[in-house]
mmCIF file of C-alpha atoms in Angstrom:
data_model
loop_
_atom_site.group_PDB
_atom_site.id
_atom_site.type_symbol
_atom_site.label_atom_id
_atom_site.label_comp_id
_atom_site.label_asym_id
_atom_site.label_seq_id
_atom_site.Cartn_x
_atom_site.Cartn_y
_atom_site.Cartn_z
ATOM 1 C CA MET C 1 10.826 -18.745 -10.316
ATOM 2 C CA LYS C 2 11.376 -18.259 -14.246
ATOM 3 C CA HIS C 3 12.287 -14.920 -15.552
ATOM 4 C CA LEU C 4 12.729 -13.390 -12.049
ATOM 5 C CA GLU C 5 15.096 -10.648 -13.106
ATOM 6 C CA ARG C 6 12.766 -9.591 -15.845
ATOM 7 C CA TYR C 7 9.907 -9.144 -13.496
ATOM 8 C CA VAL C 8 12.112 -7.332 -10.962
ATOM 9 C CA GLU C 9 13.003 -4.826 -13.780
ATOM 10 C CA ARG C 10 9.598 -4.229 -14.792
ATOM 11 C CA ILE C 11 8.288 -3.639 -11.303
ATOM 12 C CA VAL C 12 10.981 -1.304 -10.276
ATOM 13 C CA SER C 13 10.943 0.683 -13.438
ATOM 14 C CA SER C 14 7.167 1.345 -13.234
ATOM 15 C CA GLN C 15 5.992 4.927 -13.541
ATOM 16 C CA THR C 16 2.719 4.540 -11.528
ATOM 17 C CA THR C 17 1.474 2.437 -8.578
ATOM 18 C CA GLN C 18 -1.091 0.734 -10.758
ATOM 19 C CA GLU C 19 1.630 -0.202 -13.320
ATOM 20 C CA ALA C 20 3.846 -1.743 -10.581
ATOM 21 C CA PHE C 21 1.021 -3.644 -9.235
ATOM 22 C CA ASP C 22 0.056 -4.984 -12.819
ATOM 23 C CA HIS C 23 3.603 -6.172 -13.498
ATOM 24 C CA PHE C 24 3.527 -8.080 -10.172
ATOM 25 C CA CYS C 25 0.241 -9.653 -10.978
ATOM 26 C CA ASP C 26 1.510 -10.627 -14.391
ATOM 27 C CA ALA C 27 4.498 -12.244 -12.828
ATOM 28 C CA MET C 28 2.456 -14.349 -10.366
ATOM 29 C CA ARG C 29 -0.082 -15.085 -13.076
ATOM 30 C CA GLN C 30 2.676 -16.864 -15.044
ATOM 31 C CA HIS C 31 3.028 -19.305 -12.083
ATOM 32 C CA GLY C 32 -0.819 -19.954 -11.712
ATOM 33 C CA TYR C 33 -1.617 -17.305 -9.127
ATOM 34 C CA ASP C 34 -4.297 -14.943 -10.521
ATOM 35 C CA ARG C 35 -5.539 -13.091 -7.404
ATOM 36 C CA ILE C 36 -3.436 -10.540 -5.540
ATOM 37 C CA ALA C 37 -4.151 -8.184 -2.579
ATOM 38 C CA TYR C 38 -1.614 -5.722 -1.399
ATOM 39 C CA SER C 39 -2.812 -4.547 2.094
ATOM 40 C CA LEU C 40 -1.740 -2.262 4.881
ATOM 41 C CA VAL C 41 -2.119 -4.422 7.875
ATOM 42 C CA ASN C 42 -1.991 -1.285 10.237
ATOM 43 C CA ASP C 43 -1.782 2.285 10.099
ATOM 44 C CA HIS C 44 0.940 3.843 7.875
ATOM 45 C CA PRO C 45 1.767 7.408 9.250
ATOM 46 C CA SER C 46 4.448 7.667 6.681
ATOM 47 C CA LEU C 47 2.014 7.536 3.843
ATOM 48 C CA GLY C 48 -0.877 9.231 5.688
ATOM 49 C CA LEU C 49 -3.024 6.099 5.279
ATOM 50 C CA SER C 50 -4.928 4.028 7.702
ATOM 51 C CA SER C 51 -4.944 0.183 7.519
ATOM 52 C CA GLN C 52 -6.697 -1.114 4.435
ATOM 53 C CA HIS C 53 -7.343 -4.618 3.202
ATOM 54 C CA GLY C 54 -6.607 -4.534 -0.506
ATOM 55 C CA LEU C 55 -5.077 -1.042 -1.141
ATOM 56 C CA ALA C 56 -4.431 -2.668 -4.509
ATOM 57 C CA THR C 57 -6.077 -5.840 -5.317
ATOM 58 C CA SER C 58 -7.328 -8.261 -7.996
ATOM 59 C CA TYR C 59 -9.414 -10.210 -5.483
ATOM 60 C CA PRO C 60 -13.172 -10.782 -6.441
ATOM 61 C CA GLU C 61 -14.949 -7.575 -5.685
ATOM 62 C CA ASP C 62 -17.845 -9.588 -4.057
ATOM 63 C CA TRP C 63 -15.409 -11.257 -1.662
ATOM 64 C CA MET C 64 -13.803 -7.907 -0.767
ATOM 65 C CA LYS C 65 -17.318 -6.435 0.271
ATOM 66 C CA HIS C 66 -18.240 -9.693 2.174
ATOM 67 C CA TYR C 67 -14.821 -9.618 3.953
ATOM 68 C CA ALA C 68 -15.190 -6.043 4.948
ATOM 69 C CA ALA C 69 -18.942 -6.494 5.998
ATOM 70 C CA ARG C 70 -18.220 -9.599 8.237
ATOM 71 C CA LYS C 71 -15.069 -7.968 9.627
ATOM 72 C CA PHE C 72 -13.115 -11.052 8.720
ATOM 73 C CA SER C 73 -9.670 -9.146 9.368
ATOM 74 C CA LEU C 74 -10.318 -9.871 13.087
ATOM 75 C CA ILE C 75 -10.264 -13.608 12.435
ATOM 76 C CA ASP C 76 -8.322 -14.167 9.371
ATOM 77 C CA PRO C 77 -5.705 -16.790 9.891
ATOM 78 C CA VAL C 78 -3.513 -15.454 7.052
ATOM 79 C CA THR C 79 -3.454 -11.989 8.456
ATOM 80 C CA ARG C 80 -2.622 -13.363 11.924
ATOM 81 C CA GLN C 81 0.226 -15.240 10.501
ATOM 82 C CA VAL C 82 1.423 -12.111 8.699
ATOM 83 C CA LEU C 83 1.378 -10.331 12.019
ATOM 84 C CA THR C 84 3.474 -13.001 13.742
ATOM 85 C CA SER C 85 5.896 -14.282 10.985
ATOM 86 C CA ARG C 86 8.518 -12.601 9.066
ATOM 87 C CA THR C 87 8.877 -15.352 6.560
ATOM 88 C CA PRO C 88 6.714 -15.960 3.698
ATOM 89 C CA PHE C 89 4.239 -18.920 3.979
ATOM 90 C CA PHE C 90 1.842 -21.149 2.018
ATOM 91 C CA TRP C 91 -1.798 -20.751 3.167
ATOM 92 C CA SER C 92 -1.908 -24.470 3.426
ATOM 93 C CA ASP C 93 0.628 -24.455 6.235
ATOM 94 C CA VAL C 94 -1.795 -22.365 8.234
ATOM 95 C CA THR C 95 -5.021 -23.966 7.271
ATOM 96 C CA ALA C 96 -3.931 -27.380 7.961
ATOM 97 C CA LYS C 97 -3.875 -26.609 11.689
ATOM 98 C CA LEU C 98 -7.282 -25.017 11.838
ATOM 99 C CA ASP C 99 -10.400 -26.814 13.339
ATOM 100 C CA ARG C 100 -13.046 -27.075 10.655
ATOM 101 C CA LEU C 101 -15.744 -25.984 13.225
ATOM 102 C CA LEU C 102 -14.156 -22.775 14.137
ATOM 103 C CA PRO C 103 -14.740 -19.342 12.522
ATOM 104 C CA PRO C 104 -11.180 -18.990 11.006
ATOM 105 C CA ARG C 105 -11.437 -22.306 9.113
ATOM 106 C CA GLN C 106 -15.100 -21.459 7.967
ATOM 107 C CA MET C 107 -13.816 -18.105 6.756
ATOM 108 C CA MET C 108 -11.082 -19.809 4.580
ATOM 109 C CA ASP C 109 -13.686 -22.232 3.342
ATOM 110 C CA GLN C 110 -15.736 -19.254 2.105
ATOM 111 C CA ALA C 111 -12.749 -17.729 0.564
ATOM 112 C CA ALA C 112 -12.229 -20.934 -1.398
ATOM 113 C CA ASP C 113 -15.747 -20.849 -2.609
ATOM 114 C CA ALA C 114 -15.146 -17.205 -3.785
ATOM 115 C CA GLY C 115 -12.127 -18.317 -5.843
ATOM 116 C CA LEU C 116 -9.266 -17.998 -3.202
ATOM 117 C CA GLY C 117 -8.658 -21.575 -2.529
ATOM 118 C CA ASP C 118 -4.896 -21.651 -2.265
ATOM 119 C CA GLY C 119 -2.165 -19.062 -1.721
ATOM 120 C CA ILE C 120 0.921 -17.547 -0.365
ATOM 121 C CA GLY C 121 1.305 -15.015 2.447
ATOM 122 C CA ILE C 122 4.105 -12.325 2.673
ATOM 123 C CA SER C 123 4.805 -10.230 5.594
ATOM 124 C CA LEU C 124 6.789 -6.903 4.938
ATOM 125 C CA ARG C 125 8.055 -4.494 7.583
ATOM 126 C CA GLY C 126 8.041 -0.739 6.789
ATOM 127 C CA ASP C 127 8.923 2.272 9.019
ATOM 128 C CA GLY C 128 8.747 1.455 12.759
ATOM 129 C CA PRO C 129 5.631 -0.726 13.340
ATOM 130 C CA GLU C 130 4.170 -0.295 9.821
ATOM 131 C CA LEU C 131 3.188 -3.809 8.266
ATOM 132 C CA VAL C 132 2.241 -4.717 4.778
ATOM 133 C CA GLY C 133 0.641 -8.101 3.850
ATOM 134 C CA VAL C 134 0.542 -9.454 0.378
ATOM 135 C CA GLY C 135 -1.835 -12.157 -0.419
ATOM 136 C CA ILE C 136 -1.032 -14.203 -3.674
ATOM 137 C CA ALA C 137 -4.061 -16.493 -4.443
ATOM 138 C CA ARG C 138 -5.399 -18.942 -6.892
ATOM 139 C CA SER C 139 -8.737 -20.627 -7.178
ATOM 140 C CA SER C 140 -7.380 -24.174 -6.040
ATOM 141 C CA LEU C 141 -4.258 -26.428 -5.950
ATOM 142 C CA PRO C 142 -4.097 -27.975 -9.352
ATOM 143 C CA THR C 143 -4.490 -31.928 -9.095
ATOM 144 C CA SER C 144 -1.066 -32.265 -10.811
ATOM 145 C CA GLU C 145 0.509 -30.469 -7.836
ATOM 146 C CA ARG C 146 -1.319 -32.009 -4.894
ATOM 147 C CA ASN C 147 1.241 -34.674 -4.348
ATOM 148 C CA LYS C 148 4.257 -32.514 -5.066
ATOM 149 C CA PRO C 149 6.309 -30.958 -2.271
ATOM 150 C CA GLN C 150 5.948 -27.263 -1.708
ATOM 151 C CA ASP C 151 7.890 -25.180 -4.177
ATOM 152 C CA TYR C 152 10.134 -23.039 -1.969
ATOM 153 C CA ASN C 153 11.844 -21.632 -4.890
ATOM 154 C CA LEU C 154 8.574 -20.020 -6.034
ATOM 155 C CA LEU C 155 7.993 -18.840 -2.372
ATOM 156 C CA GLY C 156 11.481 -17.145 -2.306
ATOM 157 C CA GLY C 157 10.810 -15.440 -5.703
ATOM 158 C CA ALA C 158 7.331 -14.314 -4.700
ATOM 159 C CA TYR C 159 8.993 -12.749 -1.435
ATOM 160 C CA LEU C 160 11.511 -10.890 -3.579
ATOM 161 C CA LEU C 161 8.923 -9.613 -5.985
ATOM 162 C CA SER C 162 6.746 -8.597 -3.227
ATOM 163 C CA THR C 163 9.440 -6.530 -1.708
ATOM 164 C CA CYS C 164 10.232 -4.926 -4.993
ATOM 165 C CA LEU C 165 6.407 -4.095 -5.292
ATOM 166 C CA HIS C 166 6.188 -2.607 -1.819
ATOM 167 C CA GLU C 167 9.215 -0.442 -2.115
ATOM 168 C CA THR C 168 8.280 0.821 -5.715
ATOM 169 C CA TYR C 169 4.488 1.257 -4.754
ATOM 170 C CA ARG C 170 5.471 3.187 -1.509
ATOM 171 C CA ASP C 171 8.059 5.450 -3.348
ATOM 172 C CA LEU C 172 5.615 6.161 -6.264
ATOM 173 C CA TYR C 173 2.815 6.947 -3.866
ATOM 174 C CA ILE C 174 4.799 9.512 -2.111
ATOM 175 C CA LYS C 175 6.144 10.982 -5.455
ATOM 176 C CA SER C 176 2.662 11.374 -6.608
ATOM 177 C CA ALA C 177 1.636 13.161 -3.430
ATOM 178 C CA ARG C 178 4.537 15.638 -3.963
ATOM 179 C CA THR C 179 3.869 16.218 -7.562
ATOM 180 C CA ALA C 180 0.229 16.862 -6.875
ATOM 181 C CA LEU C 181 1.108 20.085 -5.135
ATOM 182 C CA SER C 182 2.135 23.172 -7.042
ATOM 183 C CA ALA C 183 5.382 24.950 -6.221
ATOM 184 C CA ARG C 184 3.246 27.729 -4.527
ATOM 185 C CA GLN C 185 1.403 25.111 -2.532
ATOM 186 C CA HIS C 186 4.552 23.540 -1.405
ATOM 187 C CA ASP C 187 5.980 27.007 -0.200
ATOM 188 C CA ILE C 188 2.870 27.657 1.793
ATOM 189 C CA LEU C 189 2.954 24.198 3.359
ATOM 190 C CA SER C 190 6.660 24.713 4.261
ATOM 191 C CA TRP C 191 6.200 28.107 5.805
ATOM 192 C CA GLY C 192 3.156 26.691 7.742
ATOM 193 C CA ALA C 193 5.357 23.880 9.019
ATOM 194 C CA GLU C 194 7.642 26.681 10.278
ATOM 195 C CA GLY C 195 4.695 28.258 12.259
ATOM 196 C CA LYS C 196 4.117 31.118 10.024
ATOM 197 C CA THR C 197 0.605 32.607 10.054
ATOM 198 C CA ASP C 198 -1.241 33.419 6.978
ATOM 199 C CA GLU C 199 -0.428 37.045 7.226
ATOM 200 C CA GLU C 200 3.214 36.370 7.605
ATOM 201 C CA ILE C 201 3.292 33.887 4.671
ATOM 202 C CA SER C 202 1.468 36.509 2.371
ATOM 203 C CA LYS C 203 4.241 39.028 3.321
ATOM 204 C CA ILE C 204 7.097 36.308 2.487
ATOM 205 C CA LEU C 205 5.659 35.273 -0.743
ATOM 206 C CA TYR C 206 4.393 38.762 -1.881
ATOM 207 C CA ILE C 207 0.675 37.651 -2.197
ATOM 208 C CA SER C 208 -2.303 38.531 -0.548
ATOM 209 C CA THR C 209 -3.663 36.710 2.605
ATOM 210 C CA ARG C 210 -6.862 35.831 0.595
ATOM 211 C CA THR C 211 -4.575 34.255 -1.965
ATOM 212 C CA VAL C 212 -2.739 32.168 0.749
ATOM 213 C CA ARG C 213 -6.081 31.093 2.153
ATOM 214 C CA PHE C 214 -7.236 30.007 -1.328
ATOM 215 C CA HIS C 215 -4.143 27.765 -1.651
ATOM 216 C CA TRP C 216 -4.769 26.249 1.738
ATOM 217 C CA THR C 217 -8.130 25.233 0.460
ATOM 218 C CA ASN C 218 -6.726 23.473 -2.587
ATOM 219 C CA ILE C 219 -3.896 21.980 -0.251
ATOM 220 C CA PHE C 220 -6.630 20.339 2.002
ATOM 221 C CA LYS C 221 -8.421 18.867 -1.091
ATOM 222 C CA LYS C 222 -5.242 17.389 -2.643
ATOM 223 C CA LEU C 223 -3.932 15.915 0.669
ATOM 224 C CA GLU C 224 -7.449 14.894 1.834
ATOM 225 C CA ALA C 225 -6.964 16.770 5.101
ATOM 226 C CA ASN C 226 -9.575 18.531 7.136
ATOM 227 C CA GLY C 227 -7.376 21.276 8.561
ATOM 228 C CA ARG C 228 -3.901 23.119 8.445
ATOM 229 C CA ILE C 229 -2.408 21.074 11.222
ATOM 230 C CA TYR C 230 -3.453 17.826 9.725
ATOM 231 C CA ALA C 231 -2.286 18.877 6.391
ATOM 232 C CA ILE C 232 1.247 19.819 7.565
ATOM 233 C CA THR C 233 1.492 16.733 9.678
ATOM 234 C CA LYS C 234 0.637 14.484 6.832
ATOM 235 C CA ALA C 235 2.952 16.392 4.392
ATOM 236 C CA LEU C 236 5.870 15.927 6.890
ATOM 237 C CA ARG C 237 5.151 12.156 7.439
ATOM 238 C CA GLN C 238 4.991 11.690 3.692
ATOM 239 C CA HIS C 239 8.209 13.607 3.210
ATOM 240 C CA ILE C 240 6.459 15.974 0.921
ATOM 241 C CA ILE C 241 8.039 18.860 2.830
ATOM 242 C CA THR C 242 10.635 19.507 5.367
ATOM 243 C CA PRO C 243 11.050 22.772 7.234
ATOM 244 C CA ALA C 244 14.831 22.986 6.370
ATOM 245 C CA SER C 245 13.934 22.859 2.670
ATOM 246 C CA ILE C 246 12.185 26.310 2.468
ATOM 247 C CA ARG C 247 13.255 28.371 -0.478
ATOM 248 C CA THR C 248 15.087 31.736 0.065
ATOM 249 C CA THR C 249 13.659 32.956 -3.174
ATOM 250 C CA PRO C 250 9.997 33.134 -3.568
ATOM 251 C CA CYS C 251 8.588 31.630 -6.780
ATOM 252 C CA GLN C 252 6.314 33.640 -9.045
ATOM 253 C CA ASP C 253 2.539 32.856 -9.369
#
């Protein structure tokens, strides 16, 4: 893959998740692949996120809606390969084995009609059972490439860049969640993780119980949590707080 080091540097030096994704898309576009989907194949407790096809994506919007409505994730042969293989692969290696009359092949034919006719699949392992899939697609295989052998140099480069995207995206996502909380909200979450009641927290931080509850309300909104226990659990899983990191000197409002 041309300019691999340049693309790696751009991705890992990104300041936002969108910037990292855009740099990855630009790198693959230079090699003819203009449709990307970065997906959480299963739940990611470390990020506080459930499985999601196309967490970041440039796939056609109509196809994404159609895919979700038809629950294609249950029969998607690319997803199945991601689940069972730790090595990158060309979609054609999978589709060549499919019976044209069966739903998985029919689904891939519909994908081709939507502009996703040829692609690469990447499987990336995270914490424990967490699994990420990266779909790198193009509308079709160019005529000039149809009789050429598969470009495994490109496949290796795509895998390396996908790994860089995943690690950078993950780190930036967690960082954004951390910085979304104020110092006061961080303190309240940390003391809550230690099992302190609102009354105890108010005495520790020298603020009213009403103010503590006001901060909890904003914490729930920022972490998209529907209660105290869920907010604390989510913050711990995302490494936003750790009980051992509680300050000994309260901050000022």
